[in-house]
Amino acid sequence: MKKSSLPRPSTFLRTCMAALLLATAAASSSAADWPAKPITLVVPFVAGGTTDIVARTVGQKLSEALKQPVIIDNRGGAGGTVGAAIASKAPADGYTLFMATIAHSIAPGLYKRLPYDFQRDFDPVALVASTPNVLIVNEKVPVKSVAELVAYIKANPGKVNYGSAGNGSTEHISGELFRSMTKTDIVHVPYKGGAPMMADLMGGQIQMAIETSPSAAPHIRAGKVQALAVTTKTRSPAYPGVPTLDEAGLKGYDMTTWFALMAPHGTPPELVQRLNAEVSRVLQQPDVVKRFEEQGVTAGNMKPAELATFIGSETTKWVKVAKDSGATAE
């Protein structure tokens, strides 16, 4: 009988253990040397919108802390899902990060198919920020309150357009929730990001939007758009005189937009933990706190495991809301 060419079990076991130890040592060495080159932060919306503003604020500070450039890579399209698909396929080596938003918890309820699984293909790193959305109208729309806006829409069915940063974005689902709760006929106009949408709102091409606070704040302060309500359960310190939609008659309306730093699944845990610690330090810096406060933004504070639980509950909640509203992104 021909002898087996396989090593004896003891030799084979020793070989496997040696290979495992070498791989572990190489990974540890790589993690210890990280970062040794620039880091790419994929932002799934075009430049100038809220996600981009938050990402650049944090990215600049992370660059200083890590002593490597953090390069913002804007990959807008399809309500943030194009950027998510790109980031999900990047190597899990700590050199590609992703700025996720609430839109990525909403997307599974709006799209029949996605080229990635948000909870499976990403590892949570840190909750960066949260902010209310603000119901805003073009200054030429003849209303001063939510009640007047609802009456105006009902008097002009199908003639009032609301803009969003794209199908599946937080502005989209905010508008659909408003439409379903008020039983009004408003028309969704998707853009490739918050910045071009705001430009058309101020220009009068669309009449209303429920936009994230950092994108809307400078235009509200400049009097170029009028704020009628915020989407959170409590009023925003940035707009103390502006009621919540719940106060304005839409009982139970409650939406907070959030932004979370993520990494492709399989990123070494020690890198995830280090990034979480670095982001936590960044968010406590006085100039970051001041900038966020001016924009109506609250800094985040969650460990990776807490963030994973939060994203799971948010996805369950918003997928149901999206389906119940009848909204679709396709």
GROMACS .gro file of N, CA, C and O in nm, residues 51-110:
model
  240
   51THR      N    1  -2.355   6.563   0.584
   51THR     CA    2  -2.264   6.451   0.606
   51THR      C    3  -2.121   6.491   0.574
   51THR      O    4  -2.026   6.457   0.646
   52ASP      N    5  -2.106   6.568   0.467
   52ASP     CA    6  -1.974   6.617   0.428
   52ASP      C    7  -1.918   6.714   0.532
   52ASP      O    8  -1.800   6.707   0.567
   53ILE      N    9  -2.002   6.803   0.584
   53ILE     CA   10  -1.959   6.899   0.686
   53ILE      C   11  -1.910   6.827   0.810
   53ILE      O   12  -1.803   6.857   0.865
   54VAL      N   13  -1.987   6.729   0.857
   54VAL     CA   14  -1.950   6.653   0.977
   54VAL      C   15  -1.822   6.575   0.952
   54VAL      O   16  -1.730   6.572   1.035
   55ALA      N   17  -1.813   6.510   0.836
   55ALA     CA   18  -1.696   6.427   0.804
   55ALA      C   19  -1.569   6.512   0.796
   55ALA      O   20  -1.463   6.471   0.845
   56ARG      N   21  -1.578   6.628   0.736
   56ARG     CA   22  -1.458   6.714   0.723
   56ARG      C   23  -1.416   6.770   0.859
   56ARG      O   24  -1.296   6.785   0.885
   57THR      N   25  -1.512   6.803   0.942
   57THR     CA   26  -1.479   6.852   1.076
   57THR      C   27  -1.401   6.747   1.154
   57THR      O   28  -1.295   6.775   1.212
   58VAL      N   29  -1.452   6.625   1.156
   58VAL     CA   30  -1.388   6.518   1.231
   58VAL      C   31  -1.262   6.468   1.159
   58VAL      O   32  -1.160   6.438   1.223
   59GLY      N   33  -1.268   6.461   1.027
   59GLY     CA   34  -1.153   6.413   0.949
   59GLY      C   35  -1.030   6.498   0.968
   59GLY      O   36  -0.917   6.446   0.981
   60GLN      N   37  -1.047   6.628   0.971
   60GLN     CA   38  -0.933   6.718   0.990
   60GLN      C   39  -0.867   6.694   1.126
   60GLN      O   40  -0.744   6.689   1.138
   61LYS      N   41  -0.950   6.679   1.228
   61LYS     CA   42  -0.897   6.657   1.364
   61LYS      C   43  -0.832   6.519   1.377
   61LYS      O   44  -0.729   6.503   1.445
   62LEU      N   45  -0.889   6.418   1.313
   62LEU     CA   46  -0.828   6.285   1.316
   62LEU      C   47  -0.693   6.287   1.245
   62LEU      O   48  -0.598   6.221   1.289
   63SER      N   49  -0.685   6.362   1.138
   63SER     CA   50  -0.559   6.375   1.065
   63SER      C   51  -0.449   6.430   1.155
   63SER      O   52  -0.336   6.381   1.156
   64GLU      N   53  -0.485   6.530   1.235
   64GLU     CA   54  -0.388   6.589   1.328
   64GLU      C   55  -0.347   6.489   1.435
   64GLU      O   56  -0.229   6.479   1.472
   65ALA      N   57  -0.445   6.415   1.486
   65ALA     CA   58  -0.419   6.320   1.595
   65ALA      C   59  -0.337   6.200   1.547
   65ALA      O   60  -0.248   6.151   1.618
   66LEU      N   61  -0.366   6.151   1.426
   66LEU     CA   62  -0.301   6.030   1.375
   66LEU      C   63  -0.175   6.060   1.295
   66LEU      O   64  -0.102   5.969   1.257
   67LYS      N   65  -0.153   6.190   1.267
   67LYS     CA   66  -0.035   6.234   1.191
   67LYS      C   67  -0.028   6.172   1.052
   67LYS      O   68   0.081   6.140   1.001
   68GLN      N   69  -0.145   6.154   0.994
   68GLN     CA   70  -0.158   6.109   0.855
   68GLN      C   71  -0.278   6.181   0.794
   68GLN      O   72  -0.377   6.205   0.865
   69PRO      N   73  -0.272   6.215   0.666
   69PRO     CA   74  -0.388   6.280   0.604
   69PRO      C   75  -0.511   6.189   0.606
   69PRO      O   76  -0.500   6.068   0.586
   70VAL      N   77  -0.626   6.249   0.635
   70VAL     CA   78  -0.754   6.179   0.621
   70VAL      C   79  -0.820   6.242   0.498
   70VAL      O   80  -0.861   6.358   0.500
   71ILE      N   81  -0.826   6.165   0.392
   71ILE     CA   82  -0.874   6.216   0.263
   71ILE      C   83  -1.024   6.190   0.249
   71ILE      O   84  -1.069   6.075   0.257
   72ILE      N   85  -1.101   6.296   0.228
   72ILE     CA   86  -1.245   6.281   0.210
   72ILE      C   87  -1.273   6.242   0.066
   72ILE      O   88  -1.232   6.310  -0.029
   73ASP      N   89  -1.342   6.131   0.049
   73ASP     CA   90  -1.377   6.080  -0.084
   73ASP      C   91  -1.529   6.082  -0.098
   73ASP      O   92  -1.598   5.993  -0.049
   74ASN      N   93  -1.583   6.187  -0.163
   74ASN     CA   94  -1.727   6.201  -0.181
   74ASN      C   95  -1.776   6.108  -0.290
   74ASN      O   96  -1.736   6.121  -0.406
   75ARG      N   97  -1.864   6.016  -0.254
   75ARG     CA   98  -1.921   5.920  -0.350
   75ARG      C   99  -2.073   5.924  -0.337
   75ARG      O  100  -2.135   5.833  -0.284
   76GLY      N  101  -2.133   6.032  -0.386
   76GLY     CA  102  -2.277   6.050  -0.374
   76GLY      C  103  -2.355   5.965  -0.472
   76GLY      O  104  -2.304   5.920  -0.574
   77GLY      N  105  -2.484   5.947  -0.441
   77GLY     CA  106  -2.574   5.876  -0.530
   77GLY      C  107  -2.662   5.777  -0.459
   77GLY      O  108  -2.620   5.715  -0.360
   78ALA      N  109  -2.787   5.767  -0.504
   78ALA     CA  110  -2.882   5.668  -0.453
   78ALA      C  111  -2.897   5.673  -0.303
   78ALA      O  112  -2.896   5.571  -0.233
   79GLY      N  113  -2.913   5.796  -0.249
   79GLY     CA  114  -2.941   5.811  -0.107
   79GLY      C  115  -2.832   5.758  -0.016
   79GLY      O  116  -2.860   5.715   0.096
   80GLY      N  117  -2.708   5.762  -0.062
   80GLY     CA  118  -2.596   5.717   0.020
   80GLY      C  119  -2.556   5.573  -0.001
   80GLY      O  120  -2.455   5.528   0.054
   81THR      N  121  -2.631   5.499  -0.083
   81THR     CA  122  -2.602   5.356  -0.099
   81THR      C  123  -2.486   5.330  -0.194
   81THR      O  124  -2.421   5.227  -0.184
   82VAL      N  125  -2.458   5.423  -0.286
   82VAL     CA  126  -2.345   5.405  -0.376
   82VAL      C  127  -2.214   5.408  -0.297
   82VAL      O  128  -2.128   5.321  -0.311
   83GLY      N  129  -2.201   5.509  -0.211
   83GLY     CA  130  -2.081   5.518  -0.128
   83GLY      C  131  -2.067   5.400  -0.033
   83GLY      O  132  -1.956   5.350  -0.010
   84ALA      N  133  -2.179   5.354   0.021
   84ALA     CA  134  -2.176   5.240   0.113
   84ALA      C  135  -2.128   5.114   0.041
   84ALA      O  136  -2.048   5.037   0.097
   85ALA      N  137  -2.174   5.094  -0.080
   85ALA     CA  138  -2.133   4.976  -0.156
   85ALA      C  139  -1.983   4.979  -0.183
   85ALA      O  140  -1.914   4.877  -0.173
   86ILE      N  141  -1.930   5.097  -0.217
   86ILE     CA  142  -1.787   5.110  -0.244
   86ILE      C  143  -1.706   5.083  -0.117
   86ILE      O  144  -1.610   5.005  -0.118
   87ALA      N  145  -1.745   5.145  -0.007
   87ALA     CA  146  -1.670   5.129   0.118
   87ALA      C  147  -1.676   4.986   0.171
   87ALA      O  148  -1.579   4.937   0.229
   88SER      N  149  -1.789   4.920   0.151
   88SER     CA  150  -1.805   4.784   0.204
   88SER      C  151  -1.709   4.684   0.141
   88SER      O  152  -1.678   4.581   0.200
   89LYS      N  153  -1.661   4.717   0.020
   89LYS     CA  154  -1.573   4.625  -0.053
   89LYS      C  155  -1.425   4.661  -0.038
   89LYS      O  156  -1.338   4.597  -0.098
   90ALA      N  157  -1.396   4.763   0.041
   90ALA     CA  158  -1.258   4.805   0.061
   90ALA      C  159  -1.186   4.709   0.155
   90ALA      O  160  -1.250   4.641   0.236
   91PRO      N  161  -1.053   4.700   0.147
   91PRO     CA  162  -0.978   4.613   0.239
   91PRO      C  163  -1.002   4.654   0.385
   91PRO      O  164  -1.012   4.773   0.417
   92ALA      N  165  -1.013   4.556   0.472
   92ALA     CA  166  -1.040   4.582   0.614
   92ALA      C  167  -0.908   4.600   0.689
   92ALA      O  168  -0.874   4.524   0.780
   93ASP      N  169  -0.833   4.705   0.651
   93ASP     CA  170  -0.700   4.726   0.707
   93ASP      C  171  -0.686   4.858   0.781
   93ASP      O  172  -0.576   4.897   0.819
   94GLY      N  173  -0.799   4.928   0.803
   94GLY     CA  174  -0.794   5.054   0.875
   94GLY      C  175  -0.765   5.175   0.789
   94GLY      O  176  -0.763   5.287   0.839
   95TYR      N  177  -0.744   5.153   0.659
   95TYR     CA  178  -0.711   5.265   0.571
   95TYR      C  179  -0.830   5.315   0.489
   95TYR      O  180  -0.817   5.410   0.412
   96THR      N  181  -0.944   5.250   0.506
   96THR     CA  182  -1.069   5.300   0.448
   96THR      C  183  -1.174   5.303   0.558
   96THR      O  184  -1.198   5.201   0.624
   97LEU      N  185  -1.235   5.419   0.578
   97LEU     CA  186  -1.343   5.436   0.675
   97LEU      C  187  -1.466   5.488   0.601
   97LEU      O  188  -1.457   5.531   0.486
   98PHE      N  189  -1.579   5.483   0.667
   98PHE     CA  190  -1.705   5.520   0.603
   98PHE      C  191  -1.789   5.602   0.699
   98PHE      O  192  -1.804   5.566   0.816
   99MET      N  193  -1.843   5.716   0.651
   99MET     CA  194  -1.932   5.798   0.733
   99MET      C  195  -2.076   5.759   0.701
   99MET      O  196  -2.136   5.806   0.604
  100ALA      N  197  -2.130   5.672   0.782
  100ALA     CA  198  -2.268   5.626   0.764
  100ALA      C  199  -2.364   5.726   0.828
  100ALA      O  200  -2.327   5.807   0.912
  101THR      N  201  -2.490   5.720   0.786
  101THR     CA  202  -2.594   5.804   0.845
  101THR      C  203  -2.719   5.721   0.868
  101THR      O  204  -2.726   5.604   0.829
  102ILE      N  205  -2.819   5.785   0.925
  102ILE     CA  206  -2.947   5.719   0.945
  102ILE      C  207  -3.003   5.666   0.813
  102ILE      O  208  -3.078   5.567   0.812
  103ALA      N  209  -2.963   5.728   0.702
  103ALA     CA  210  -3.011   5.684   0.571
  103ALA      C  211  -2.978   5.537   0.545
  103ALA      O  212  -3.053   5.467   0.476
  104HIS      N  213  -2.868   5.490   0.604
  104HIS     CA  214  -2.829   5.351   0.580
  104HIS      C  215  -2.909   5.252   0.664
  104HIS      O  216  -2.911   5.132   0.634
  105SER      N  217  -2.976   5.302   0.767
  105SER     CA  218  -3.072   5.219   0.841
  105SER      C  219  -3.209   5.223   0.775
  105SER      O  220  -3.291   5.134   0.798
  106ILE      N  221  -3.235   5.326   0.697
  106ILE     CA  222  -3.362   5.340   0.627
  106ILE      C  223  -3.363   5.261   0.497
  106ILE      O  224  -3.464   5.200   0.459
  107ALA      N  225  -3.249   5.258   0.430
  107ALA     CA  226  -3.240   5.202   0.294
  107ALA      C  227  -3.299   5.062   0.276
  107ALA      O  228  -3.366   5.036   0.176
  108PRO      N  229  -3.279   4.968   0.371
  108PRO     CA  230  -3.337   4.835   0.349
  108PRO      C  231  -3.489   4.835   0.338
  108PRO      O  232  -3.548   4.740   0.284
  109GLY      N  233  -3.555   4.941   0.388
  109GLY     CA  234  -3.700   4.949   0.377
  109GLY      C  235  -3.746   5.016   0.248
  109GLY      O  236  -3.866   5.017   0.218
  110LEU      N  237  -3.651   5.071   0.172
  110LEU     CA  238  -3.685   5.144   0.049
  110LEU      C  239  -3.639   5.075  -0.078
  110LEU      O  240  -3.695   5.096  -0.185
   0.00000   0.00000   0.00000
